[in-house]
Amino acid sequence: MIYYIDSRIKIKNINISNDLSHRIQLIYNKNSLKIYNDSKCTNLNNAVYKNNLINSSKKILILGGILKKQDKNLKFNIKNTLVLTFGNQRDLFINQLNLIDSNYFKFNRLS
């Protein structure tokens, strides 16, 4: 289980074209804690891919909303991450993940 955020969090260089530069926003940066928002991410594959680009052993990924239709047999490897899922489709998100050195918690709602 992950209890704290690693202060050595580093993001690998990501080449983002000008039309996609708004997609990944640094919304908090204080005391060695960085929080990125990618609320425009439209599918689980992209969310997991971007999460795995973060070079840290301590990460938290929050997933919710409606999971896009995709092959139910397809699983995405997610590494060194605490995954928090919420909403009606929280189980579907977890079922699509292959957790590697990771853990998860499911919530009915965030409030």
Short mmCIF file of C-alpha atoms in Angstrom, two decimals:
data_model
loop_
_atom_site.label_atom_id
_atom_site.label_comp_id
_atom_site.label_asym_id
_atom_site.label_seq_id
_atom_site.Cartn_x
_atom_site.Cartn_y
_atom_site.Cartn_z
CA MET A 1 0.00 0.00 0.00
CA ILE A 2 1.19 3.51 -0.75
CA TYR A 3 1.22 5.86 2.24
CA TYR A 4 3.07 8.91 0.92
CA ILE A 5 4.09 10.52 -2.33
CA ASP A 6 7.72 10.11 -3.30
CA SER A 7 9.40 13.51 -3.37
CA ARG A 8 11.59 12.38 -6.27
CA ILE A 9 8.72 12.19 -8.75
CA LYS A 10 9.97 12.88 -12.26
CA ILE A 11 8.08 12.88 -15.52
CA LYS A 12 9.80 11.42 -18.57
CA ASN A 13 9.99 13.77 -21.52
CA ILE A 14 6.77 13.54 -23.48
CA ASN A 15 6.54 15.03 -26.95
CA ILE A 16 3.19 16.77 -27.08
CA SER A 17 2.08 18.58 -30.20
CA ASN A 18 0.84 22.15 -29.86
CA ASP A 19 -2.80 21.14 -30.27
CA LEU A 20 -2.53 18.70 -27.33
CA SER A 21 -0.48 20.84 -24.95
CA HIS A 22 -3.55 21.58 -22.78
CA ARG A 23 -4.15 17.89 -22.14
CA ILE A 24 -1.68 17.42 -19.29
CA GLN A 25 -1.84 20.25 -16.78
CA LEU A 26 0.35 20.68 -13.72
CA ILE A 27 -2.30 21.87 -11.24
CA TYR A 28 -0.31 21.68 -7.99
CA ASN A 29 3.40 21.90 -7.26
CA LYS A 30 4.44 22.42 -3.65
CA ASN A 31 6.69 20.68 -1.14
CA SER A 32 7.88 18.15 -3.73
CA LEU A 33 4.30 17.07 -4.47
CA LYS A 34 3.17 17.41 -8.07
CA ILE A 35 -0.39 16.82 -9.20
CA TYR A 36 -1.21 16.52 -12.88
CA ASN A 37 -4.70 16.72 -14.37
CA ASP A 38 -5.63 15.00 -17.60
CA SER A 39 -9.39 15.25 -17.38
CA LYS A 40 -9.56 15.31 -21.18
CA CYS A 41 -8.23 11.75 -21.38
CA THR A 42 -10.87 9.75 -23.21
CA ASN A 43 -9.80 6.15 -22.76
CA LEU A 44 -8.19 3.86 -20.23
CA ASN A 45 -5.29 2.98 -22.51
CA ASN A 46 -4.12 6.63 -22.62
CA ALA A 47 -4.57 7.12 -18.88
CA VAL A 48 -2.47 4.05 -18.08
CA TYR A 49 0.14 4.93 -20.69
CA LYS A 50 0.62 8.44 -19.29
CA ASN A 51 0.64 7.15 -15.72
CA ASN A 52 3.39 4.68 -16.56
CA LEU A 53 5.50 7.54 -17.98
CA ILE A 54 5.80 9.00 -14.48
CA ASN A 55 9.12 7.81 -13.11
CA SER A 56 8.16 7.18 -9.49
CA SER A 57 7.44 4.22 -7.28
CA LYS A 58 4.62 6.15 -5.58
CA LYS A 59 1.73 7.24 -7.81
CA ILE A 60 -2.01 7.62 -7.44
CA LEU A 61 -4.35 7.32 -10.43
CA ILE A 62 -8.02 8.29 -10.02
CA LEU A 63 -10.41 6.71 -12.52
CA GLY A 64 -14.14 7.28 -12.87
CA GLY A 65 -16.89 8.08 -15.29
CA ILE A 66 -17.97 5.89 -18.16
CA LEU A 67 -15.47 3.40 -19.56
CA LYS A 68 -15.34 3.55 -23.35
CA LYS A 69 -16.29 0.36 -25.15
CA GLN A 70 -13.24 -1.75 -25.83
CA ASP A 71 -12.22 -5.39 -25.93
CA LYS A 72 -13.09 -6.76 -22.47
CA ASN A 73 -10.24 -9.29 -22.75
CA LEU A 74 -7.67 -6.53 -23.22
CA LYS A 75 -5.76 -5.69 -20.03
CA PHE A 76 -3.43 -2.77 -19.48
CA ASN A 77 -0.29 -3.12 -17.34
CA ILE A 78 -0.14 -0.50 -14.62
CA LYS A 79 2.99 -0.24 -12.48
CA ASN A 80 3.76 1.11 -9.00
CA THR A 81 0.41 2.82 -8.63
CA LEU A 82 -2.41 3.13 -6.16
CA VAL A 83 -5.56 3.10 -8.32
CA LEU A 84 -8.70 4.74 -6.96
CA THR A 85 -11.89 4.01 -8.88
CA PHE A 86 -15.34 5.45 -8.33
CA GLY A 87 -18.78 5.44 -9.89
CA ASN A 88 -21.06 2.83 -11.37
CA GLN A 89 -18.33 1.33 -13.57
CA ARG A 90 -15.57 1.15 -10.92
CA ASP A 91 -15.35 -2.65 -11.24
CA LEU A 92 -14.98 -2.47 -15.02
CA PHE A 93 -11.94 -0.20 -14.66
CA ILE A 94 -10.23 -2.63 -12.27
CA ASN A 95 -11.08 -5.63 -14.48
CA GLN A 96 -9.24 -3.97 -17.40
CA LEU A 97 -6.01 -3.52 -15.39
CA ASN A 98 -3.11 -5.87 -14.80
CA LEU A 99 -1.74 -4.51 -11.51
CA ILE A 100 2.05 -4.75 -11.22
CA ASP A 101 3.38 -3.73 -7.79
CA SER A 102 0.10 -1.83 -7.46
CA ASN A 103 -3.04 -1.80 -5.34
CA TYR A 104 -6.56 -0.43 -5.72
CA PHE A 105 -9.56 0.87 -3.80
CA LYS A 106 -13.11 1.19 -5.11
CA PHE A 107 -15.56 3.90 -4.03
CA ASN A 108 -19.26 4.29 -4.79
CA ARG A 109 -18.77 8.04 -5.08
CA LEU A 110 -16.23 10.64 -4.00
CA SER A 111 -18.51 12.73 -1.75
#
